[in-house]
PDB file of C-alpha atoms and ligand atoms in Angstrom:
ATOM      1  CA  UNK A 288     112.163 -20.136  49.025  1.00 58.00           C
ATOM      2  CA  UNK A 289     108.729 -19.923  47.736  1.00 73.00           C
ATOM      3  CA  UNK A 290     105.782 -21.012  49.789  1.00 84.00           C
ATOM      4  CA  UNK A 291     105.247 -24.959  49.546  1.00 87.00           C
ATOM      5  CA  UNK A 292     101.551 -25.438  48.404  1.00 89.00           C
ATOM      6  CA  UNK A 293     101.733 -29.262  49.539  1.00 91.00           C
ATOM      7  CA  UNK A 294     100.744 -30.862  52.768  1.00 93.00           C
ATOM      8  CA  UNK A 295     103.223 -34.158  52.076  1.00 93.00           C
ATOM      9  CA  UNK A 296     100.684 -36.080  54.938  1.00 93.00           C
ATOM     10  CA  UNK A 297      97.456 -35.092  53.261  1.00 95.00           C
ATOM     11  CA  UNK A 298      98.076 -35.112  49.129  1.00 95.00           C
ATOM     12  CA  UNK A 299      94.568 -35.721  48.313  1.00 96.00           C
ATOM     13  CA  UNK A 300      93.276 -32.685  50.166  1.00 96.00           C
ATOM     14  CA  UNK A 301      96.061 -30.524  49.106  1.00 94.00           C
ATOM     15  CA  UNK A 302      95.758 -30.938  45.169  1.00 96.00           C
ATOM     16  CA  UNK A 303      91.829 -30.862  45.694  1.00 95.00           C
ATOM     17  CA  UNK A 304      92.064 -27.331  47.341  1.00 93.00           C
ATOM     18  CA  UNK A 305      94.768 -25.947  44.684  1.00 91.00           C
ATOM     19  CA  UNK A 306      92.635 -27.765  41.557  1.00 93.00           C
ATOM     20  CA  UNK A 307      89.075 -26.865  42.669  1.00 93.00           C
ATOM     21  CA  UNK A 308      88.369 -25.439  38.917  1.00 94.00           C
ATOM     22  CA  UNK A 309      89.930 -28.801  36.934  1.00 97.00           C
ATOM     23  CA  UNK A 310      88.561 -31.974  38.743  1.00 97.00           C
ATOM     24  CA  UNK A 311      89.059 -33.563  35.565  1.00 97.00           C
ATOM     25  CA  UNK A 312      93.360 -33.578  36.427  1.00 98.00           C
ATOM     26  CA  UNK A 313      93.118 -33.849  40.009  1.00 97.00           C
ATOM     27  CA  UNK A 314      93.596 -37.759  40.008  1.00 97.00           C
ATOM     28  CA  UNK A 315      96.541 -37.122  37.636  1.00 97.00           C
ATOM     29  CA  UNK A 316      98.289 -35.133  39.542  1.00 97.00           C
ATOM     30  CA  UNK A 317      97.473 -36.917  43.053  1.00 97.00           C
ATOM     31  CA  UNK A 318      99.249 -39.742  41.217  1.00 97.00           C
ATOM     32  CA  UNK A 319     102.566 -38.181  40.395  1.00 97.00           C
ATOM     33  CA  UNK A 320     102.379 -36.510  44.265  1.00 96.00           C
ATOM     34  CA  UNK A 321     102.307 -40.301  45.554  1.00 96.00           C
ATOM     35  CA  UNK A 322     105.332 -41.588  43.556  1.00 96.00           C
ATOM     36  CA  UNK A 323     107.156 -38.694  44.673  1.00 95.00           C
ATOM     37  CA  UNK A 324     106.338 -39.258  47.988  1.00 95.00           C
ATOM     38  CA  UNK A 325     106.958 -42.620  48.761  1.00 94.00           C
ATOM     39  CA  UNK A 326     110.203 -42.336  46.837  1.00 93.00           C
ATOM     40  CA  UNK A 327     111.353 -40.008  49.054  1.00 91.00           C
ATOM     41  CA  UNK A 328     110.020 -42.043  51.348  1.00 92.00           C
ATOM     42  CA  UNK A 329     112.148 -44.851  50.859  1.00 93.00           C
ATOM     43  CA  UNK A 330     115.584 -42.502  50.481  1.00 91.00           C
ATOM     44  CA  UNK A 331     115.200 -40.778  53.716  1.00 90.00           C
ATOM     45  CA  UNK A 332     115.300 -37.402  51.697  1.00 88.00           C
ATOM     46  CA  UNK A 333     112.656 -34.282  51.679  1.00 89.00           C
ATOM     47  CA  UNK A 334     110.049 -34.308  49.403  1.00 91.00           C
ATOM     48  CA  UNK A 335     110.344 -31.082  46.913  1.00 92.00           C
ATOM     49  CA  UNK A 336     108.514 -28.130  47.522  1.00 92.00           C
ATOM     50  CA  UNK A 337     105.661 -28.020  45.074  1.00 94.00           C
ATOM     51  CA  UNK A 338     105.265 -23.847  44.431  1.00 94.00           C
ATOM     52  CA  UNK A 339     102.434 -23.726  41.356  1.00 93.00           C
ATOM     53  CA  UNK A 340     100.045 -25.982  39.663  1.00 94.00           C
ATOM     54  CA  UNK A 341      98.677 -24.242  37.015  1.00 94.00           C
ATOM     55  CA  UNK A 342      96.923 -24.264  33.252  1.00 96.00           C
ATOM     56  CA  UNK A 343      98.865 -23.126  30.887  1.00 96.00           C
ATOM     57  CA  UNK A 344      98.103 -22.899  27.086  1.00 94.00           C
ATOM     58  CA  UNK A 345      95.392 -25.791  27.342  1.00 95.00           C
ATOM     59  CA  UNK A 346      98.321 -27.689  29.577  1.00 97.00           C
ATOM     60  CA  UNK A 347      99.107 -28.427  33.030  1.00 97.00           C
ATOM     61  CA  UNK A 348     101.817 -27.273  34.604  1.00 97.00           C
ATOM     62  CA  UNK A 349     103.065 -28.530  38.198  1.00 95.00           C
ATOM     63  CA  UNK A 350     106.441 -26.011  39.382  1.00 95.00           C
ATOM     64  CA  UNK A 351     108.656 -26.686  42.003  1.00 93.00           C
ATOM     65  CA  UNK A 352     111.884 -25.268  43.754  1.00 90.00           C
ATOM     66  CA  UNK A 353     115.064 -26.760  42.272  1.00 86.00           C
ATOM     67  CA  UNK A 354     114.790 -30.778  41.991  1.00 86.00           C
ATOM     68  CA  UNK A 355     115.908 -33.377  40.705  1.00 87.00           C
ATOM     69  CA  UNK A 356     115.535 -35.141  37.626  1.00 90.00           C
ATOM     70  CA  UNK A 357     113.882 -38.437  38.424  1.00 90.00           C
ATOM     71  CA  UNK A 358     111.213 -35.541  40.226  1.00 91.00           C
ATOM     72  CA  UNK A 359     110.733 -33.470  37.349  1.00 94.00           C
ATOM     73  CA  UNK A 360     110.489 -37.055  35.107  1.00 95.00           C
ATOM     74  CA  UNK A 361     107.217 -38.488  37.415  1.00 95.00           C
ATOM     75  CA  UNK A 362     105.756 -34.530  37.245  1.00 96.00           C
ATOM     76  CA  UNK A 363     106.201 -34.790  33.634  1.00 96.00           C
ATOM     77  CA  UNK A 364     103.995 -38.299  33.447  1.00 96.00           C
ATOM     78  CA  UNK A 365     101.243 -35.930  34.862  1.00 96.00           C
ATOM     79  CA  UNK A 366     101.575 -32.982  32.058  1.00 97.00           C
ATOM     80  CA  UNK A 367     101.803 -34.977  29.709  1.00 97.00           C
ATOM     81  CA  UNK A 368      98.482 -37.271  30.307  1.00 97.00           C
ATOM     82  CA  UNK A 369      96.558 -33.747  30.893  1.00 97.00           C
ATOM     83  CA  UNK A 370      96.994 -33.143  27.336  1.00 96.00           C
ATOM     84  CA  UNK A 371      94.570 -36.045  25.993  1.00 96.00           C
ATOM     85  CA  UNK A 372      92.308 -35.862  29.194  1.00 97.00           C
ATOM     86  CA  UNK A 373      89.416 -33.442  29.878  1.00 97.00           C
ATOM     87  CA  UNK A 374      90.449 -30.869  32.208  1.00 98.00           C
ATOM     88  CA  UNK A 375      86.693 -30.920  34.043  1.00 97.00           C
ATOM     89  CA  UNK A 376      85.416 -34.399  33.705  1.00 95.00           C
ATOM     90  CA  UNK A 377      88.800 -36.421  32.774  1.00 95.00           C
ATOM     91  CA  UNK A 378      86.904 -37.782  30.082  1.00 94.00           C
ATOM     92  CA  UNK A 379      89.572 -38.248  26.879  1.00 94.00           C
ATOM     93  CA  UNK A 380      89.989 -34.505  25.088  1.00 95.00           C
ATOM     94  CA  UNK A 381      92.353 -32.854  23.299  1.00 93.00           C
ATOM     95  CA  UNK A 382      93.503 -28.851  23.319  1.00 94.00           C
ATOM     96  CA  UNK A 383      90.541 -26.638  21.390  1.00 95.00           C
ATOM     97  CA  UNK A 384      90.914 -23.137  20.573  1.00 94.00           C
ATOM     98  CA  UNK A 385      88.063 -21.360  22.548  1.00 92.00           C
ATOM     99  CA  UNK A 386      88.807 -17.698  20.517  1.00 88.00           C
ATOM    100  CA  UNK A 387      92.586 -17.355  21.536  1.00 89.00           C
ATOM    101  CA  UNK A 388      91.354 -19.126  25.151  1.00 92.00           C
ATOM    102  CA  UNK A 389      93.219 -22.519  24.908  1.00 95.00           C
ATOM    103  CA  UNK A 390      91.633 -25.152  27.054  1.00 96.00           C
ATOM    104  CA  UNK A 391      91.774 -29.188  27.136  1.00 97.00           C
ATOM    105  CA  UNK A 392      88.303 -29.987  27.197  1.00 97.00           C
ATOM    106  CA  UNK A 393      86.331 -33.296  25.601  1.00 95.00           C
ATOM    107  CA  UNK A 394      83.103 -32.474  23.650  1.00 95.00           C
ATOM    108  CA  UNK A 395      80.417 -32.005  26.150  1.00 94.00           C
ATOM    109  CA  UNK A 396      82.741 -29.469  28.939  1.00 96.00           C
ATOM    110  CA  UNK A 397      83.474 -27.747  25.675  1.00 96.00           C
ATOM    111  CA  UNK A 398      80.281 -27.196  24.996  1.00 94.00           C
ATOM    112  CA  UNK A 399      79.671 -25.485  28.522  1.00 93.00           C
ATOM    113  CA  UNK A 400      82.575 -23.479  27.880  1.00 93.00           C
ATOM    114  CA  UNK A 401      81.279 -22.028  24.755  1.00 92.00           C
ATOM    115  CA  UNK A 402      77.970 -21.420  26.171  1.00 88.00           C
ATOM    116  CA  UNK A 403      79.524 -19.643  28.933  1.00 87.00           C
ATOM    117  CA  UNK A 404      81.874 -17.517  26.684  1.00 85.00           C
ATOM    118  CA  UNK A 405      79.129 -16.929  24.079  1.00 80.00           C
ATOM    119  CA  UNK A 406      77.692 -13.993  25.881  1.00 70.00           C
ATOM    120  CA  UNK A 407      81.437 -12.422  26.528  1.00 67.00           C
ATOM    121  CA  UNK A 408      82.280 -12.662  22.490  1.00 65.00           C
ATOM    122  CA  UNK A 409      79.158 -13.195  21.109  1.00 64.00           C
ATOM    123  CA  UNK A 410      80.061 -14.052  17.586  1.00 62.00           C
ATOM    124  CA  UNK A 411      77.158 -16.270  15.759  1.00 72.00           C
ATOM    125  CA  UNK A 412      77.969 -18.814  15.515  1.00 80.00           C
ATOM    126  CA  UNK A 413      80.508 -20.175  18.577  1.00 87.00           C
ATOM    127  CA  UNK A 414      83.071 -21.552  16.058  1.00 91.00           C
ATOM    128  CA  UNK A 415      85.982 -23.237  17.700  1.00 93.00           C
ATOM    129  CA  UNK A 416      89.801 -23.764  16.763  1.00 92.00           C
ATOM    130  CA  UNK A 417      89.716 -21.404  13.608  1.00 87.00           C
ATOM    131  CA  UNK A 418      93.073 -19.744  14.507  1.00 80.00           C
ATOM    132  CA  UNK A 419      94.989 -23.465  15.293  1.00 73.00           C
ATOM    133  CA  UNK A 420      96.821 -23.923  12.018  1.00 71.00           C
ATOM    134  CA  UNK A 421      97.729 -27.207  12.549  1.00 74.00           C
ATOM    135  CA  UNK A 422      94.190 -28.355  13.026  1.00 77.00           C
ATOM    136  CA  UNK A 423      92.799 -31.059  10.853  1.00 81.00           C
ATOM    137  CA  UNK A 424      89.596 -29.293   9.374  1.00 81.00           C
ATOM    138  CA  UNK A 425      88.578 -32.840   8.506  1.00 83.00           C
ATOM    139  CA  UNK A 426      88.487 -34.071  12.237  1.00 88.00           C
ATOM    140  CA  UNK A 427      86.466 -30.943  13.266  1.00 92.00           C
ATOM    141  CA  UNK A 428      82.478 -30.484  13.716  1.00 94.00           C
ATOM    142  CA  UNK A 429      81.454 -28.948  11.030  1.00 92.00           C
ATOM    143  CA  UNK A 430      78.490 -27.107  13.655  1.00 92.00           C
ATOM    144  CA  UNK A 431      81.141 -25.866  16.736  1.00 94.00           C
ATOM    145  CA  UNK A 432      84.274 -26.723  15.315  1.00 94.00           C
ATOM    146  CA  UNK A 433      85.542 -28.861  17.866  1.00 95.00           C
ATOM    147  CA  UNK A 434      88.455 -31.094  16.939  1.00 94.00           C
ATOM    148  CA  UNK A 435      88.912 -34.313  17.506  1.00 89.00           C
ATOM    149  CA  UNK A 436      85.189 -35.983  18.863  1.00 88.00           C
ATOM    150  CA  UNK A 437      83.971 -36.567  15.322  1.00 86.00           C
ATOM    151  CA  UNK A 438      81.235 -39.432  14.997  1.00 85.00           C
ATOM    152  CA  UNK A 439      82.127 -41.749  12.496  1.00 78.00           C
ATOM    153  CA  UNK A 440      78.858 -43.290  11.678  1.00 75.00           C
ATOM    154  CA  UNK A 441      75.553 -42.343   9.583  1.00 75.00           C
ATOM    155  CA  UNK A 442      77.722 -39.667   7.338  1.00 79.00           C
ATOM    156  CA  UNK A 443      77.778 -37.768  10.597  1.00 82.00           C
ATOM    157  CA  UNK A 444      80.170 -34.872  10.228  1.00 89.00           C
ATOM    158  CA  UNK A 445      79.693 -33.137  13.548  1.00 92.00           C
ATOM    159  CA  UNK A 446      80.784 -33.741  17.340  1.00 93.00           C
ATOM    160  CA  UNK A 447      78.381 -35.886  19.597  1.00 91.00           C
ATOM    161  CA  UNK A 448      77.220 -32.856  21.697  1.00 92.00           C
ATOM    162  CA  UNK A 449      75.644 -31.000  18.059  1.00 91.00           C
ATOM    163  CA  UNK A 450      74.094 -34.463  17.602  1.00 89.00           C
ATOM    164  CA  UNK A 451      72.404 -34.695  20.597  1.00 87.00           C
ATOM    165  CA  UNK A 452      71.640 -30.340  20.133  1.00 85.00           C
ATOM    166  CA  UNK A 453      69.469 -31.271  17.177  1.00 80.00           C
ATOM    167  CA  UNK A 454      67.732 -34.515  18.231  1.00 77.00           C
ATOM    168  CA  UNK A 455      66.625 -32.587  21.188  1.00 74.00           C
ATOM    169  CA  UNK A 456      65.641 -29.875  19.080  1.00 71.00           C
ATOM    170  CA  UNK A 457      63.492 -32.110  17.301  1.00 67.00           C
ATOM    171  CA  UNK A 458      62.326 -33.724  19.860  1.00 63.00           C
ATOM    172  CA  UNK A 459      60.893 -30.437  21.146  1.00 61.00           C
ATOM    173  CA  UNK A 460      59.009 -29.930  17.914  1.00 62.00           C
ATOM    174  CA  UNK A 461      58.014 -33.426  17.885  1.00 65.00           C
ATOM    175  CA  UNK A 462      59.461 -33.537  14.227  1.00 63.00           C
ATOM    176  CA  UNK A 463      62.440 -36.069  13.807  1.00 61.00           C
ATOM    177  CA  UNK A 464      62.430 -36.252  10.371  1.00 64.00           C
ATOM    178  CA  UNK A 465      60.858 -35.273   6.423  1.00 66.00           C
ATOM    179  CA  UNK A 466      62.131 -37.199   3.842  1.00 68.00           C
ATOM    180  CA  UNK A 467      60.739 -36.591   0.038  1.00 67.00           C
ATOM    181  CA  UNK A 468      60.853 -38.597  -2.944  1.00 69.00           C
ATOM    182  CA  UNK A 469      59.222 -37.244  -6.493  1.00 66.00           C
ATOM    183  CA  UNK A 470      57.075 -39.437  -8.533  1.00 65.00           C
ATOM    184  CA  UNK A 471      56.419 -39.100 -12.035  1.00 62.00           C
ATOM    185  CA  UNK A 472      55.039 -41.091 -14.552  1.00 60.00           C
ATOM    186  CA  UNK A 473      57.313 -41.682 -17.595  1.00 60.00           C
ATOM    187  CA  UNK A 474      54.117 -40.835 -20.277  1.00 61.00           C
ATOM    188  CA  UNK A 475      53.313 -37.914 -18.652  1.00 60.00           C
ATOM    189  CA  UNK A 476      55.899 -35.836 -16.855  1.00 57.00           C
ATOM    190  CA  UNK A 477      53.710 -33.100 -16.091  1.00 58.00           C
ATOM    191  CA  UNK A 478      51.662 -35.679 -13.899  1.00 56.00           C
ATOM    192  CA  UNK A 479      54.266 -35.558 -11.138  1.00 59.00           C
ATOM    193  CA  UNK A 480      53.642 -36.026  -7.856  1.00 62.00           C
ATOM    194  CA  UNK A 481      55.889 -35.634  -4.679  1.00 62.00           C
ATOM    195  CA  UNK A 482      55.429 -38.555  -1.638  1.00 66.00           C
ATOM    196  CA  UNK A 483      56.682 -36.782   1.861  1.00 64.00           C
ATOM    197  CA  UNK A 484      57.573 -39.135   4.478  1.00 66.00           C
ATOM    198  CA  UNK A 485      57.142 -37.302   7.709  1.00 63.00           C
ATOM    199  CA  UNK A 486      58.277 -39.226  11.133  1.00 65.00           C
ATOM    200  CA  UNK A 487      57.982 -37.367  14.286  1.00 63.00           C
ATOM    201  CA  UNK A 488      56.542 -38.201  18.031  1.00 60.00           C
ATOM    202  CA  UNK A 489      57.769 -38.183  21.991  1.00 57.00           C
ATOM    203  CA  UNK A 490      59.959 -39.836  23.812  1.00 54.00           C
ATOM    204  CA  UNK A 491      60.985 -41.900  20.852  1.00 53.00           C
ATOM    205  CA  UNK A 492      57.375 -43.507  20.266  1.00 57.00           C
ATOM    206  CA  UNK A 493      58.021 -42.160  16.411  1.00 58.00           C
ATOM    207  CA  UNK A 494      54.638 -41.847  14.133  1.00 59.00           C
ATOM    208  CA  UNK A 495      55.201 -42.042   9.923  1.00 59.00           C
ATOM    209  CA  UNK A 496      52.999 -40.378   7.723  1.00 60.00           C
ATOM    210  CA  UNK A 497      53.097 -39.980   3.972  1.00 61.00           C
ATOM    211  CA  UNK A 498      51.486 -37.150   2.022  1.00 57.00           C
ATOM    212  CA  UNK A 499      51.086 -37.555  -1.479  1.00 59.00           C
ATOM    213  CA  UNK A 500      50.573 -34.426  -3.097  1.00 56.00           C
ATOM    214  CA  UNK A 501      49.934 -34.615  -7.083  1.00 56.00           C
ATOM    215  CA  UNK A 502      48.608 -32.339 -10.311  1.00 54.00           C
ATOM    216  CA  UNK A 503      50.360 -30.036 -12.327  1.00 51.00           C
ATOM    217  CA  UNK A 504      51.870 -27.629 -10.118  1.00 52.00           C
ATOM    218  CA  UNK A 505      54.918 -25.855  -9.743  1.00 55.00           C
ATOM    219  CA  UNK A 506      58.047 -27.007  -7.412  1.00 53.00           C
ATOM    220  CA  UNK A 507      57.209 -24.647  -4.964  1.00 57.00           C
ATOM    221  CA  UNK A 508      53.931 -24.867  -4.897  1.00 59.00           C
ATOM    222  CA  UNK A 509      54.558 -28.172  -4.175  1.00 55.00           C
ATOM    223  CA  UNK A 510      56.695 -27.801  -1.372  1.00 57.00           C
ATOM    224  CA  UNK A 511      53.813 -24.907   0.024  1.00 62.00           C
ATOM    225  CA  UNK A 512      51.257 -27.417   0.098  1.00 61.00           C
ATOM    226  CA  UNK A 513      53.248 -30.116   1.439  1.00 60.00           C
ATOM    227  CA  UNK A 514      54.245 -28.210   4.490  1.00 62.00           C
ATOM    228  CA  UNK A 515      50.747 -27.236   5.288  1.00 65.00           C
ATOM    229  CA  UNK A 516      49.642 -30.677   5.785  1.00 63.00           C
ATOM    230  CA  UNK A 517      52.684 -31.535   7.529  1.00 60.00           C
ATOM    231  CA  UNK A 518      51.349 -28.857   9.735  1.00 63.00           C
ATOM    232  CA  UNK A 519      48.396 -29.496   9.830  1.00 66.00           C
ATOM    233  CA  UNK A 520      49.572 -33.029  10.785  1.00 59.00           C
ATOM    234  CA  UNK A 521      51.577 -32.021  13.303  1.00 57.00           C
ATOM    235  CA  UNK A 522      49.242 -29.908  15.373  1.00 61.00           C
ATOM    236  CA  UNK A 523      46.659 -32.492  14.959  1.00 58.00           C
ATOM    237  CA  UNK A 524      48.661 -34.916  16.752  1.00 51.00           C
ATOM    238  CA  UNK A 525      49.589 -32.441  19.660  1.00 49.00           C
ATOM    239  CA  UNK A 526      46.193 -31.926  20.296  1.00 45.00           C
ATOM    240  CA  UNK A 527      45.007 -35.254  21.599  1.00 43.00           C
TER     241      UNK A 527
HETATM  242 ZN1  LIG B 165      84.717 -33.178  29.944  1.00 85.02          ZN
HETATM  243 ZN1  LIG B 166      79.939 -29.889  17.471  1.00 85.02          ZN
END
């Protein structure tokens, strides 16, 4: 008989000891434990002997010595909820593809994950899931390749965690956005002129400015000038 990794008076303790690493499934699995116990409990009969708790594939897997069904039935509940929930924070997640590595992570523990395994495989970039076949390219970042954490709003293709990447990427340049529109006047369509609408700041007190830059010029040079006096613009600004 294998070694029983349990304590049947003190559940809590036991599955925090085994499940250090996943936090996320440790109320999962304390929940199962319960049922078991006080079914047992109320039978009069000895509560299985609990042998491994383990990941496996992205999944959670809870073995014991020989038991019965209604046992294996509650333990099930438990594996099978560990699939949609985040193995670190229990926030809801689904199974990603971390370069063969399969782990059930939401967004933002995947993102720790990659930075953590970025220096062990260092491909540029981190892409994740790109050997799941039976991954919906359409529900996956199009930055990290995470699947399933889309945002559906502002023609977003990419996972919250890339969002909040560039914004604070921005934010460190103090440049949130450059929009351009050209102008040109029907008579004279050398006469163009490009307006730049350029909106950046701190801690989202946001400035606009529009440069207009005009004469007959070409497309790059354009785009040369414009950038200097968004420069110019910018560093102006950061030095008050
Ligand atoms: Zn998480
Ligand atoms: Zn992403």
């Amino acid at each position: 008989m294998r070694r029983n990794l349990i304590d049947w008076t003190d559940i809590e303790a036991s599955v925090k000891r085994h499940m250090e690493s996943r936090p996320g499934w440790i109320p999962l699995v304390i929940e199962v434990l319960e049922t078991i116990k006080e079914h047992a409990d109320f039978t009069g009969d000895q509560p299985p002997n609990i042998v491994e708790i383990k990941q496996k594939l992205g999944g959670l897997r809870i073995y014991t010595d020989p038991s019965p069904d209604h046992v294996l039935s509650v333990l099930e509940r438990a594996e099978i909820k560990a699939e949609s929930t985040c193995e670190i924070c229990g926030n809801a997640a689904r199974v990603q593809d971390f370069y063969g590595y399969l782990a059930c992570r939401c967004s933002w523990c995947a993102h720790d994950l990659i930075d953590e395994r970025r220096g062990v495989h260092s491909p540029e970039p981190y892409i994740l899931n790109q050997r799941l076949p039976e991954v919906d390219r359409d529900l996956c970042c199009t930055e990290c390749g995470y699947f399933g954490q889309r945002v559906q709003a502002w023609n977003e293709t990419r996972c919250p965690v890339c969002i909040m990447n560039d914004w604070l990427l921005k934010m460190a340049s103090n440049l949130v956005s450059i929009q351009s529109q050209i102008l040109q006047k029907a008579e004279d369509p050398a006469a163009e002129a490009v307006k730049y609408t350029v909106v950046y700041g701190h801690d989202f007190t946001f400035r606009h400015e529009v440069f207009k830059v005009t004469g007959h010029m070409r497309a790059d040079d354009l785009l040369e000038r414009c950038a200097h006096e968004v420069r110019v613009a910018i560093e102006g600004d950061s030095d008050d």
